Short mmCIF file of C-alpha atoms and ligand atoms in Angstrom, two decimals:
data_model
loop_
_atom_site.label_atom_id
_atom_site.label_comp_id
_atom_site.label_asym_id
_atom_site.label_seq_id
_atom_site.Cartn_x
_atom_site.Cartn_y
_atom_site.Cartn_z
CA MET E 1 -18.44 25.49 -28.60
CA SER E 2 -16.88 26.52 -25.01
CA GLN E 3 -15.24 29.72 -24.70
CA LEU E 4 -11.76 27.94 -24.17
CA LYS E 5 -12.23 25.68 -27.57
CA ASP E 6 -13.48 29.09 -29.01
CA THR E 7 -10.65 31.09 -28.13
CA LEU E 8 -8.32 28.24 -29.06
CA PHE E 9 -9.53 28.13 -32.55
CA ARG E 10 -9.13 31.83 -33.06
CA LYS E 11 -5.48 31.71 -31.92
CA ILE E 12 -5.07 28.58 -34.18
CA GLU E 13 -6.29 30.58 -37.16
CA GLU E 14 -4.17 33.72 -36.18
CA GLN E 15 -0.92 31.52 -35.92
CA ARG E 16 -1.32 29.33 -39.07
CA PRO E 17 -0.34 31.88 -41.64
CA ARG E 18 2.74 32.49 -39.67
CA VAL E 19 3.96 28.97 -39.95
CA THR E 20 3.21 28.95 -43.64
CA ARG E 21 5.13 32.25 -44.28
CA LEU E 22 8.14 30.89 -42.29
CA LEU E 23 8.22 27.75 -44.26
CA LYS E 24 7.43 29.37 -47.72
CA GLU E 25 9.37 32.45 -47.60
CA TYR E 26 12.25 31.99 -44.94
CA GLY E 27 12.57 28.09 -44.99
CA GLN E 28 16.35 28.23 -45.94
CA VAL E 29 17.21 30.76 -43.32
CA GLU E 30 19.72 29.00 -40.69
CA LEU E 31 19.03 28.94 -37.01
CA ASP E 32 22.17 26.89 -36.00
CA LYS E 33 24.83 24.62 -37.07
CA VAL E 34 25.29 21.16 -35.27
CA THR E 35 28.53 20.32 -33.98
CA ILE E 36 30.24 16.82 -33.45
CA ALA E 37 29.99 17.34 -29.54
CA GLN E 38 26.15 18.24 -29.95
CA ALA E 39 25.34 15.34 -32.11
CA ILE E 40 27.08 12.83 -29.77
CA GLY E 41 25.96 14.90 -26.72
CA GLY E 42 22.33 14.61 -26.85
CA VAL E 43 21.61 17.65 -29.02
CA ARG E 44 22.26 20.10 -26.32
CA GLY E 45 21.44 23.56 -27.25
CA VAL E 46 20.56 23.08 -30.90
CA LYS E 47 17.63 25.13 -31.81
CA CYS E 48 15.39 22.47 -33.59
CA LEU E 49 12.12 22.36 -31.96
CA VAL E 50 9.22 24.93 -32.09
CA THR E 51 6.74 25.95 -29.03
CA ASP E 52 5.06 29.01 -27.98
CA ILE E 53 3.80 27.68 -24.78
CA SER E 54 6.71 28.00 -22.62
CA TYR E 55 10.37 29.32 -23.04
CA LEU E 56 13.28 28.32 -20.92
CA ASP E 57 15.94 31.16 -20.51
CA PRO E 58 19.08 29.57 -18.81
CA GLU E 59 19.45 32.45 -16.63
CA GLU E 60 15.87 33.44 -15.81
CA GLY E 61 14.05 30.35 -15.86
CA VAL E 62 10.75 29.15 -17.40
CA ARG E 63 8.06 31.55 -18.71
CA PHE E 64 4.64 30.29 -19.38
CA ARG E 65 3.41 32.13 -22.24
CA GLY E 66 5.58 34.95 -21.45
CA LYS E 67 4.99 35.20 -17.86
CA THR E 68 7.32 34.12 -15.23
CA ILE E 69 6.12 32.07 -12.18
CA PRO E 70 5.29 34.89 -9.98
CA GLU E 71 3.42 36.74 -12.80
CA THR E 72 1.37 33.43 -13.81
CA PHE E 73 0.39 32.94 -10.18
CA ALA E 74 -0.65 36.66 -9.68
CA ALA E 75 -2.39 36.79 -13.12
CA LEU E 76 -4.69 33.77 -12.86
CA PRO E 77 -8.18 33.48 -11.15
CA LYS E 78 -7.87 31.88 -7.45
CA VAL E 79 -9.88 29.41 -5.82
CA PRO E 80 -11.94 31.03 -3.34
CA GLY E 81 -10.11 31.05 0.01
CA SER E 82 -6.84 29.74 -1.51
CA GLU E 83 -3.72 31.18 -2.34
CA TYR E 84 -3.07 29.47 -5.74
CA PRO E 85 -4.85 29.52 -8.93
CA TYR E 86 -7.44 27.21 -10.53
CA VAL E 87 -5.49 24.46 -12.64
CA GLU E 88 -8.30 24.64 -15.24
CA GLY E 89 -7.71 28.53 -15.54
CA PHE E 90 -3.92 27.57 -16.16
CA TRP E 91 -4.85 25.05 -18.67
CA TYR E 92 -6.91 27.74 -20.65
CA PHE E 93 -3.75 30.00 -20.25
CA LEU E 94 -1.36 27.44 -21.70
CA LEU E 95 -3.69 26.54 -24.58
CA THR E 96 -4.56 30.04 -25.56
CA GLY E 97 -2.04 32.40 -24.07
CA GLU E 98 -4.98 34.67 -22.78
CA VAL E 99 -5.38 35.07 -19.10
CA PRO E 100 -9.10 33.74 -18.69
CA THR E 101 -11.63 35.76 -16.57
CA MET E 102 -13.22 33.96 -13.45
CA GLU E 103 -16.23 33.09 -15.56
CA GLN E 104 -14.20 31.49 -18.46
CA THR E 105 -12.21 29.56 -15.51
CA LEU E 106 -15.29 28.31 -14.08
CA GLU E 107 -16.70 27.09 -17.54
CA VAL E 108 -13.39 24.81 -17.79
CA VAL E 109 -13.94 23.75 -14.19
CA ALA E 110 -17.53 22.43 -15.06
CA ASP E 111 -16.21 20.99 -18.31
CA PHE E 112 -13.48 18.85 -16.59
CA GLN E 113 -15.90 17.89 -13.77
CA ALA E 114 -18.31 16.30 -16.72
CA ARG E 115 -15.25 14.65 -18.11
CA ARG E 116 -13.82 13.35 -14.91
CA PRO E 117 -15.43 9.79 -14.37
CA VAL E 118 -12.83 7.01 -14.97
CA PRO E 119 -13.87 3.72 -16.93
CA GLN E 120 -14.14 1.11 -14.20
CA TYR E 121 -11.90 -1.12 -16.24
CA VAL E 122 -9.00 1.43 -15.62
CA PHE E 123 -9.29 0.50 -11.96
CA ASP E 124 -9.60 -3.28 -12.45
CA ALA E 125 -6.35 -3.04 -14.51
CA LEU E 126 -4.73 -1.40 -11.82
CA ARG E 127 -5.99 -3.95 -9.31
CA ALA E 128 -4.65 -6.57 -11.32
CA MET E 129 -1.04 -5.42 -11.29
CA PRO E 130 1.66 -6.52 -8.78
CA ARG E 131 1.04 -4.30 -5.81
CA ASP E 132 4.95 -3.50 -5.71
CA LEU E 133 5.12 -2.28 -9.19
CA HIS E 134 6.58 1.23 -9.55
CA PRO E 135 3.64 3.82 -9.45
CA MET E 136 5.10 5.43 -12.56
CA ALA E 137 4.77 2.04 -14.40
CA MET E 138 1.23 1.82 -12.97
CA LEU E 139 0.13 5.25 -14.16
CA SER E 140 1.74 4.83 -17.72
CA ALA E 141 -0.38 1.49 -18.21
CA ALA E 142 -3.47 3.24 -16.82
CA ILE E 143 -3.15 5.86 -19.33
CA VAL E 144 -2.55 3.77 -22.53
CA VAL E 145 -5.12 1.25 -21.18
CA MET E 146 -7.68 4.02 -21.97
CA GLN E 147 -6.72 4.22 -25.65
CA GLY E 148 -9.69 2.76 -26.82
CA GLU E 149 -11.55 5.95 -25.66
CA SER E 150 -9.39 7.79 -28.28
CA ILE E 151 -11.69 10.44 -30.21
CA PHE E 152 -8.66 11.25 -32.36
CA ALA E 153 -8.22 7.50 -33.23
CA LYS E 154 -11.78 7.05 -34.30
CA ARG E 155 -11.96 10.28 -36.17
CA TYR E 156 -8.68 9.52 -38.04
CA ASN E 157 -9.86 6.31 -38.92
CA GLU E 158 -13.01 7.59 -40.40
CA GLY E 159 -10.99 10.17 -42.30
CA MET E 160 -10.39 13.79 -41.75
CA GLY E 161 -8.54 16.69 -43.13
CA LYS E 162 -5.29 17.71 -41.73
CA GLY E 163 -6.49 21.11 -40.54
CA ASP E 164 -9.10 19.50 -38.24
CA LEU E 165 -6.63 17.21 -36.36
CA TRP E 166 -6.47 19.43 -33.32
CA ASP E 167 -10.13 19.39 -32.67
CA PRO E 168 -10.04 15.55 -31.52
CA MET E 169 -6.50 15.94 -29.91
CA TYR E 170 -7.93 18.55 -28.05
CA GLU E 171 -10.95 16.54 -26.89
CA ASP E 172 -8.82 13.74 -26.15
CA SER E 173 -6.36 15.89 -24.05
CA CYS E 174 -9.15 17.54 -21.83
CA ASN E 175 -10.61 13.95 -21.53
CA LEU E 176 -7.45 12.68 -20.46
CA LEU E 177 -6.48 15.56 -18.05
CA ALA E 178 -9.61 15.64 -16.19
CA LYS E 179 -9.22 11.80 -15.31
CA LEU E 180 -5.78 11.88 -14.31
CA PRO E 181 -6.27 13.10 -10.79
CA ALA E 182 -8.66 10.44 -9.98
CA ILE E 183 -6.26 7.77 -11.42
CA ALA E 184 -3.02 9.14 -9.57
CA ALA E 185 -4.97 9.26 -6.19
CA TYR E 186 -6.47 5.71 -6.70
CA ILE E 187 -2.77 4.41 -7.38
CA TYR E 188 -1.88 5.88 -4.05
CA ARG E 189 -4.65 4.79 -1.95
CA LEU E 190 -4.60 1.38 -3.47
CA LYS E 191 -1.04 0.76 -3.06
CA TYR E 192 -0.01 2.64 0.17
CA LYS E 193 -3.46 3.18 2.07
CA GLY E 194 -4.64 -0.17 2.31
CA ASP E 195 -6.74 -0.27 -0.66
CA THR E 196 -9.00 2.42 0.55
CA PRO E 197 -9.87 4.70 -2.74
CA ILE E 198 -11.70 7.85 -1.89
CA PRO E 199 -14.25 8.84 -4.59
CA SER E 200 -14.13 12.03 -6.36
CA ASP E 201 -16.18 15.02 -4.94
CA PRO E 202 -18.19 16.26 -8.11
CA GLU E 203 -18.20 19.80 -6.79
CA LEU E 204 -14.48 20.46 -6.18
CA ASP E 205 -11.83 21.75 -8.66
CA PHE E 206 -8.92 19.75 -10.26
CA GLY E 207 -6.51 20.38 -7.24
CA GLY E 208 -9.14 20.49 -4.66
CA ASP E 209 -10.46 17.16 -5.83
CA PHE E 210 -7.06 15.65 -5.78
CA ALA E 211 -6.20 16.56 -2.34
CA HIS E 212 -9.79 15.12 -1.41
CA MET E 213 -9.27 11.89 -3.25
CA MET E 214 -5.65 11.61 -1.48
CA GLY E 215 -7.34 12.03 1.84
CA ILE E 216 -5.24 15.13 2.92
CA ALA E 217 -6.60 18.12 4.49
CA PRO E 218 -5.93 21.88 3.37
CA PRO E 219 -3.66 23.44 2.63
CA TYR E 220 -2.75 20.25 0.60
CA ASP E 221 -5.16 21.39 -2.10
CA ASP E 222 -3.06 24.38 -2.63
CA VAL E 223 -0.01 22.25 -2.67
CA ALA E 224 -1.54 20.21 -5.37
CA ARG E 225 -2.44 23.25 -7.56
CA MET E 226 1.02 24.96 -7.07
CA TYR E 227 2.60 21.55 -7.75
CA PHE E 228 0.75 20.69 -11.02
CA ILE E 229 1.15 24.11 -12.31
CA LEU E 230 4.87 24.41 -11.64
CA HIS E 231 5.61 21.04 -13.03
CA SER E 232 3.54 21.82 -16.30
CA ASP E 233 5.97 22.91 -18.84
CA HIS E 234 9.52 23.46 -19.55
CA GLU E 235 9.96 23.90 -23.38
CA SER E 236 9.72 20.82 -25.73
CA GLY E 237 13.17 19.58 -25.53
CA ASN E 238 13.14 17.67 -22.10
CA VAL E 239 12.57 13.99 -22.21
CA SER E 240 8.89 13.80 -21.22
CA ALA E 241 7.77 16.78 -23.41
CA HIS E 242 10.07 15.47 -26.21
CA THR E 243 8.89 11.98 -26.11
CA THR E 244 5.25 13.02 -26.05
CA ARG E 245 5.73 15.17 -28.94
CA LEU E 246 7.65 12.48 -30.96
CA VAL E 247 5.09 9.81 -30.40
CA ALA E 248 2.34 12.35 -31.50
CA SER E 249 4.18 13.40 -34.42
CA ALA E 250 3.53 10.03 -35.92
CA LEU E 251 -0.22 10.80 -35.45
CA ALA E 252 -0.47 8.42 -32.51
CA ASP E 253 -3.31 9.80 -30.28
CA ALA E 254 -2.92 11.48 -26.78
CA TYR E 255 -3.11 8.24 -24.75
CA TYR E 256 -0.15 6.41 -26.66
CA SER E 257 1.91 9.81 -26.63
CA LEU E 258 1.23 10.80 -22.98
CA SER E 259 1.95 7.29 -21.89
CA ALA E 260 5.38 7.18 -23.50
CA GLY E 261 6.12 10.79 -22.00
CA VAL E 262 5.32 9.39 -18.58
CA ASN E 263 7.76 6.57 -19.18
CA GLY E 264 10.48 9.31 -20.11
CA LEU E 265 9.80 11.10 -16.85
CA SER E 266 10.53 7.94 -14.86
CA GLY E 267 14.25 8.16 -15.40
CA PRO E 268 16.47 9.20 -12.65
CA LEU E 269 18.12 12.10 -14.47
CA HIS E 270 14.62 13.40 -15.15
CA GLY E 271 11.39 13.58 -13.04
CA LEU E 272 12.49 10.46 -10.73
CA ALA E 273 15.26 12.79 -9.22
CA ASN E 274 12.48 14.10 -6.97
CA GLN E 275 12.35 10.61 -5.13
CA GLU E 276 16.09 10.32 -5.20
CA VAL E 277 16.55 13.65 -3.27
CA LEU E 278 14.63 12.34 -0.41
CA ARG E 279 16.24 8.64 -0.53
CA TRP E 280 19.49 10.46 -0.51
CA ILE E 281 18.75 12.76 2.42
CA GLN E 282 17.26 10.28 4.55
CA SER E 283 20.00 7.77 3.93
CA LYS E 284 22.32 10.15 5.53
CA MET E 285 19.89 10.93 8.28
CA GLU E 286 19.43 7.16 9.03
CA LYS E 287 23.24 7.03 9.45
CA LEU E 288 23.26 9.62 11.91
CA GLY E 289 20.41 8.00 14.01
CA GLY E 290 17.75 10.31 12.75
CA LYS E 291 19.71 13.59 13.50
CA LEU E 292 20.21 16.53 11.24
CA PRO E 293 23.76 16.49 9.76
CA THR E 294 26.13 19.67 10.40
CA GLU E 295 27.33 21.30 7.58
CA GLU E 296 30.61 19.78 7.78
CA GLU E 297 28.90 16.37 7.94
CA LEU E 298 26.72 17.09 4.97
CA GLU E 299 29.77 18.50 2.82
CA ARG E 300 31.49 15.20 3.38
CA TYR E 301 28.57 13.21 2.43
CA LEU E 302 28.36 15.50 -0.85
CA TRP E 303 31.86 14.46 -1.57
CA ASP E 304 31.29 10.89 -0.73
CA THR E 305 28.58 10.79 -3.30
CA LEU E 306 30.53 12.45 -5.91
CA ASN E 307 33.53 10.33 -5.37
CA SER E 308 31.44 7.18 -5.48
CA GLY E 309 30.54 8.28 -9.14
CA GLN E 310 26.83 9.19 -8.32
CA VAL E 311 25.24 12.46 -9.08
CA ILE E 312 23.76 14.81 -6.45
CA PRO E 313 20.10 14.42 -7.14
CA GLY E 314 18.00 17.88 -7.49
CA TYR E 315 21.34 19.69 -8.51
CA GLY E 316 22.43 20.68 -12.23
CA HIS E 317 20.35 21.02 -15.40
CA ALA E 318 20.53 20.62 -18.91
CA VAL E 319 19.66 24.17 -19.85
CA LEU E 320 19.26 26.20 -16.66
CA ARG E 321 22.41 27.94 -15.21
CA ARG E 322 20.91 29.39 -11.97
CA THR E 323 18.58 28.30 -9.28
CA ASP E 324 15.43 27.13 -10.71
CA PRO E 325 12.70 29.44 -10.16
CA ARG E 326 10.45 26.37 -9.61
CA PHE E 327 12.61 25.50 -6.84
CA SER E 328 12.29 29.47 -5.56
CA ALA E 329 8.60 29.01 -5.74
CA GLN E 330 8.44 26.20 -3.52
CA MET E 331 10.93 27.38 -1.05
CA GLU E 332 8.53 30.33 -0.61
CA PHE E 333 5.78 28.19 0.26
CA CYS E 334 7.91 26.29 2.76
CA GLU E 335 9.12 29.54 4.48
CA LYS E 336 5.35 30.22 5.04
CA TYR E 337 3.90 26.79 5.86
CA LEU E 338 6.68 24.50 6.99
CA PRO E 339 9.75 26.75 8.03
CA ASN E 340 10.62 24.53 10.98
CA ASP E 341 10.26 21.14 9.21
CA ASP E 342 13.43 19.22 9.72
CA LEU E 343 13.62 17.88 6.18
CA TYR E 344 13.27 21.75 4.93
CA ARG E 345 15.93 22.87 7.17
CA LEU E 346 18.04 20.08 5.69
CA VAL E 347 17.32 21.29 2.07
CA LYS E 348 18.10 24.91 3.01
CA MET E 349 21.47 23.64 4.40
CA LEU E 350 22.14 21.75 1.21
CA TYR E 351 21.28 24.82 -0.95
CA LYS E 352 23.92 26.28 0.99
CA VAL E 353 26.38 23.90 0.85
CA ALA E 354 25.96 21.87 -2.42
CA PRO E 355 26.66 24.52 -5.02
CA LYS E 356 29.87 25.36 -3.49
CA VAL E 357 31.08 21.41 -3.57
CA LEU E 358 29.67 20.94 -7.16
CA GLN E 359 31.65 24.13 -8.10
CA GLU E 360 34.95 22.64 -6.43
CA HIS E 361 34.06 19.18 -8.15
CA GLY E 362 34.16 21.12 -11.30
CA LYS E 363 31.99 18.99 -13.68
CA ALA E 364 28.18 19.95 -13.44
CA ARG E 365 27.91 23.29 -15.70
CA ASN E 366 25.08 24.26 -13.40
CA PRO E 367 25.82 23.83 -9.66
CA TRP E 368 22.31 25.19 -8.60
CA PRO E 369 19.06 23.17 -7.41
CA ASN E 370 16.41 22.41 -9.98
CA VAL E 371 12.60 21.74 -9.34
CA ASP E 372 13.22 18.29 -7.70
CA ALA E 373 15.58 19.32 -4.88
CA GLN E 374 12.60 20.82 -2.88
CA SER E 375 9.49 19.05 -4.04
CA GLY E 376 9.74 15.62 -2.05
CA VAL E 377 9.97 17.74 1.29
CA ILE E 378 6.59 19.35 1.02
CA GLN E 379 5.15 16.04 -0.08
CA TRP E 380 6.66 14.49 3.00
CA HIS E 381 5.38 17.02 5.29
CA TYR E 382 1.65 16.40 4.22
CA GLY E 383 2.08 12.72 5.06
CA ILE E 384 3.15 11.65 1.55
CA THR E 385 6.15 9.48 2.79
CA GLN E 386 6.11 7.11 0.03
CA TYR E 387 8.58 9.07 -2.12
CA GLU E 388 8.63 6.54 -5.13
CA TYR E 389 5.19 8.40 -5.60
CA TYR E 390 6.44 11.77 -6.16
CA THR E 391 7.20 11.33 -9.76
CA VAL E 392 3.44 10.53 -10.21
CA LEU E 393 2.51 14.02 -8.97
CA PHE E 394 5.31 15.37 -11.50
CA ALA E 395 3.46 13.49 -14.31
CA VAL E 396 0.01 14.85 -13.59
CA GLY E 397 1.64 18.32 -13.68
CA ARG E 398 3.63 17.64 -16.83
CA ALA E 399 0.57 16.39 -18.77
CA LEU E 400 -0.86 19.94 -18.73
CA GLY E 401 2.06 21.17 -20.70
CA VAL E 402 2.80 18.35 -23.19
CA LEU E 403 -1.08 17.82 -23.86
CA ALA E 404 -1.31 21.50 -24.74
CA ASN E 405 1.83 21.14 -26.90
CA ILE E 406 0.51 18.17 -29.01
CA THR E 407 -2.85 19.92 -29.64
CA TRP E 408 -0.91 22.81 -30.89
CA ASP E 409 1.39 20.43 -33.12
CA ARG E 410 -1.70 19.00 -34.99
CA ALA E 411 -3.13 22.81 -35.05
CA LEU E 412 0.10 23.83 -37.00
CA GLY E 413 0.36 20.69 -38.94
CA TYR E 414 3.79 20.12 -37.78
CA PRO E 415 5.03 17.02 -39.53
CA LEU E 416 6.49 13.54 -38.48
CA GLU E 417 9.75 14.01 -36.48
CA ARG E 418 12.65 12.52 -38.13
CA PRO E 419 16.19 13.59 -37.49
CA LYS E 420 18.99 12.17 -39.57
CA SER E 421 21.62 9.70 -38.27
CA ILE E 422 25.17 9.44 -39.66
CA THR E 423 27.86 7.01 -38.65
CA LEU E 424 31.03 7.35 -36.72
CA ASP E 425 33.03 6.83 -40.02
CA MET E 426 31.25 9.77 -41.72
CA MET E 427 31.71 12.01 -38.68
CA GLU E 428 35.60 11.13 -38.65
CA LYS E 429 35.85 11.95 -42.31
CA THR E 430 33.81 15.28 -41.82
CA ALA E 431 36.37 15.97 -38.73
CA GLY E 432 39.30 15.24 -41.44
CA ILE E 433 40.57 12.15 -39.26
CA GLN E 434 42.73 9.99 -41.20
N1 CMX H 501 25.95 15.80 -9.34
C1 CMX H 501 27.05 15.33 -10.10
N2 CMX H 501 27.63 15.20 -11.13
C2 CMX H 501 26.69 16.01 -12.09
C3 CMX H 501 25.67 16.82 -11.63
C4 CMX H 501 25.07 16.68 -10.43
N3 CMX H 501 24.13 17.02 -9.87
N4 CMX H 501 25.10 17.55 -12.90
C5 CMX H 501 25.81 17.21 -13.75
N5 CMX H 501 26.90 16.63 -13.32
C6 CMX H 501 27.92 15.89 -14.35
C7 CMX H 501 27.31 15.32 -15.45
O1 CMX H 501 27.17 13.85 -14.92
C8 CMX H 501 28.52 15.18 -16.53
O2 CMX H 501 29.43 14.29 -16.32
P1 CMX H 501 30.12 13.32 -17.19
O3 CMX H 501 31.06 14.49 -18.19
O4 CMX H 501 31.02 12.56 -16.50
O5 CMX H 501 29.00 12.70 -17.99
C9 CMX H 501 28.96 16.60 -16.14
O6 CMX H 501 28.65 17.07 -14.83
C10 CMX H 501 28.58 17.85 -17.00
O7 CMX H 501 27.02 17.65 -16.95
P2 CMX H 501 26.10 19.02 -17.38
O8 CMX H 501 26.34 19.42 -18.72
O9 CMX H 501 26.29 20.00 -16.39
O10 CMX H 501 24.70 18.36 -17.09
P3 CMX H 501 23.86 17.56 -18.26
O11 CMX H 501 23.19 18.62 -19.20
O12 CMX H 501 24.93 16.45 -19.09
O13 CMX H 501 22.69 16.60 -17.33
C11 CMX H 501 21.43 16.55 -15.56
C12 CMX H 501 21.73 17.39 -16.75
C13 CMX H 501 20.04 17.23 -15.03
C14 CMX H 501 20.94 15.34 -15.98
C15 CMX H 501 22.48 16.57 -14.58
O14 CMX H 501 22.44 17.77 -13.86
C16 CMX H 501 22.21 15.66 -13.28
O15 CMX H 501 22.10 14.52 -13.55
N6 CMX H 501 21.35 16.03 -11.99
C17 CMX H 501 21.08 15.36 -11.26
C18 CMX H 501 19.83 14.59 -11.45
C19 CMX H 501 18.75 15.50 -11.18
O16 CMX H 501 18.37 16.29 -10.51
N7 CMX H 501 17.70 15.50 -12.51
C20 CMX H 501 16.57 16.39 -12.56
C21 CMX H 501 16.50 17.23 -13.50
C22 CMX H 501 15.33 18.23 -13.57
C23 CMX H 501 14.29 17.31 -14.09
O17 CMX H 501 14.45 16.89 -15.31
O18 CMX H 501 13.27 16.83 -13.40
#
């Protein structure tokens, strides 16, 4: 067994009695009551999901395994000559809650390198799709087309104990994760670079190989590492994480589950917002003949957008009530590497103007930027100008979090998810409406 799998197993054995005790001795303790507004309003704020992998505090932002974003970046082993950690070491950390040593990290790097080759039929399937298909649809299809590789599905069909289900889920998750950079880069080179895929370099790490297969020089390898880690996990209640978990709760394997989660990420209110930000900004610049708008022009554009009933992409959040630290982490990168980039300057100007406008507008509970407000600008700077591709990058990162979660869900034996519905009649009766 690898050190990662060994540590994970030890952690699973530690956690299992906690779940059993909570269920047996404290199962009737109430966590929350649900109001009519919450039942109709997308279950906002109702505490009914469990994960130890990340926690999202409305004021502070996300913590991965108890660590803030800067603490996470500082703690994990770095790729020599790079400023950001190995994605593989982050995977170890997300799964186990333990910061791996360099040796443990390099063991995962080697393990992922061995799992990396993508079956040819995946590329053939991608090539058979219409070239103008959205890259998120291509990614989702490429993931589900590999379902026949699932070790979980095979072992489940052969018959296995509930306590062992985590093992093939872990194996599928590692196999799938290791292949995602190559699949994502293939989609990019096929669709936007005249069908010129670049083969993987077997010596490189997850982020380094992704940058290499995209054909983009350093520091894009660090951009990739930073980006994948920042987008990995945000508790279990967001659409992509919840969808993946929901599908896996029916004991569907990681391929079916992640493909479903990727579909959820494709909505403009979720992951697709990163492409919408650039589309929105550039449409303003086009109207100004390529010039940067002034603060006054930007303010008018914000009001025009709001008055036409559209949302300001990249702003607001269902849980956060302050600037997203994932936005701040990317801002720090931009200050260092692209302080004079026109689009970045515009994003900074927007950060100055938009919260004030949204507050005055008075609808959004959170007028501050989220992760998507900044991310497209960095990608654009390094030559990825096809903004419909940005959500694919989000998806590769998000896979780390959701696959870690469904591995743990199987380890702790969480059951099929099945909330209860009621009718509007019943609700009116409960509310005392005659
Ligand atoms: N621009 C304009 N209006 C906004 C807004 C924004 N950025 N954010 C929220 N609102 C509006 C909502 O549409 C809602 O209006 P209605 O009452 O007419 O339905 C009202 O303010 C209250 O919404 P809320 O409680 O503050 O926010 P929600 O939890 O309902 O929605 C989110 C959260 C992210 C969908 C919303 O803020 C939004 O649409 N933002 C823009 C899209 C975006 O950036 N999404 C990415 C989020 C991060 C991610 O998942 O990737």
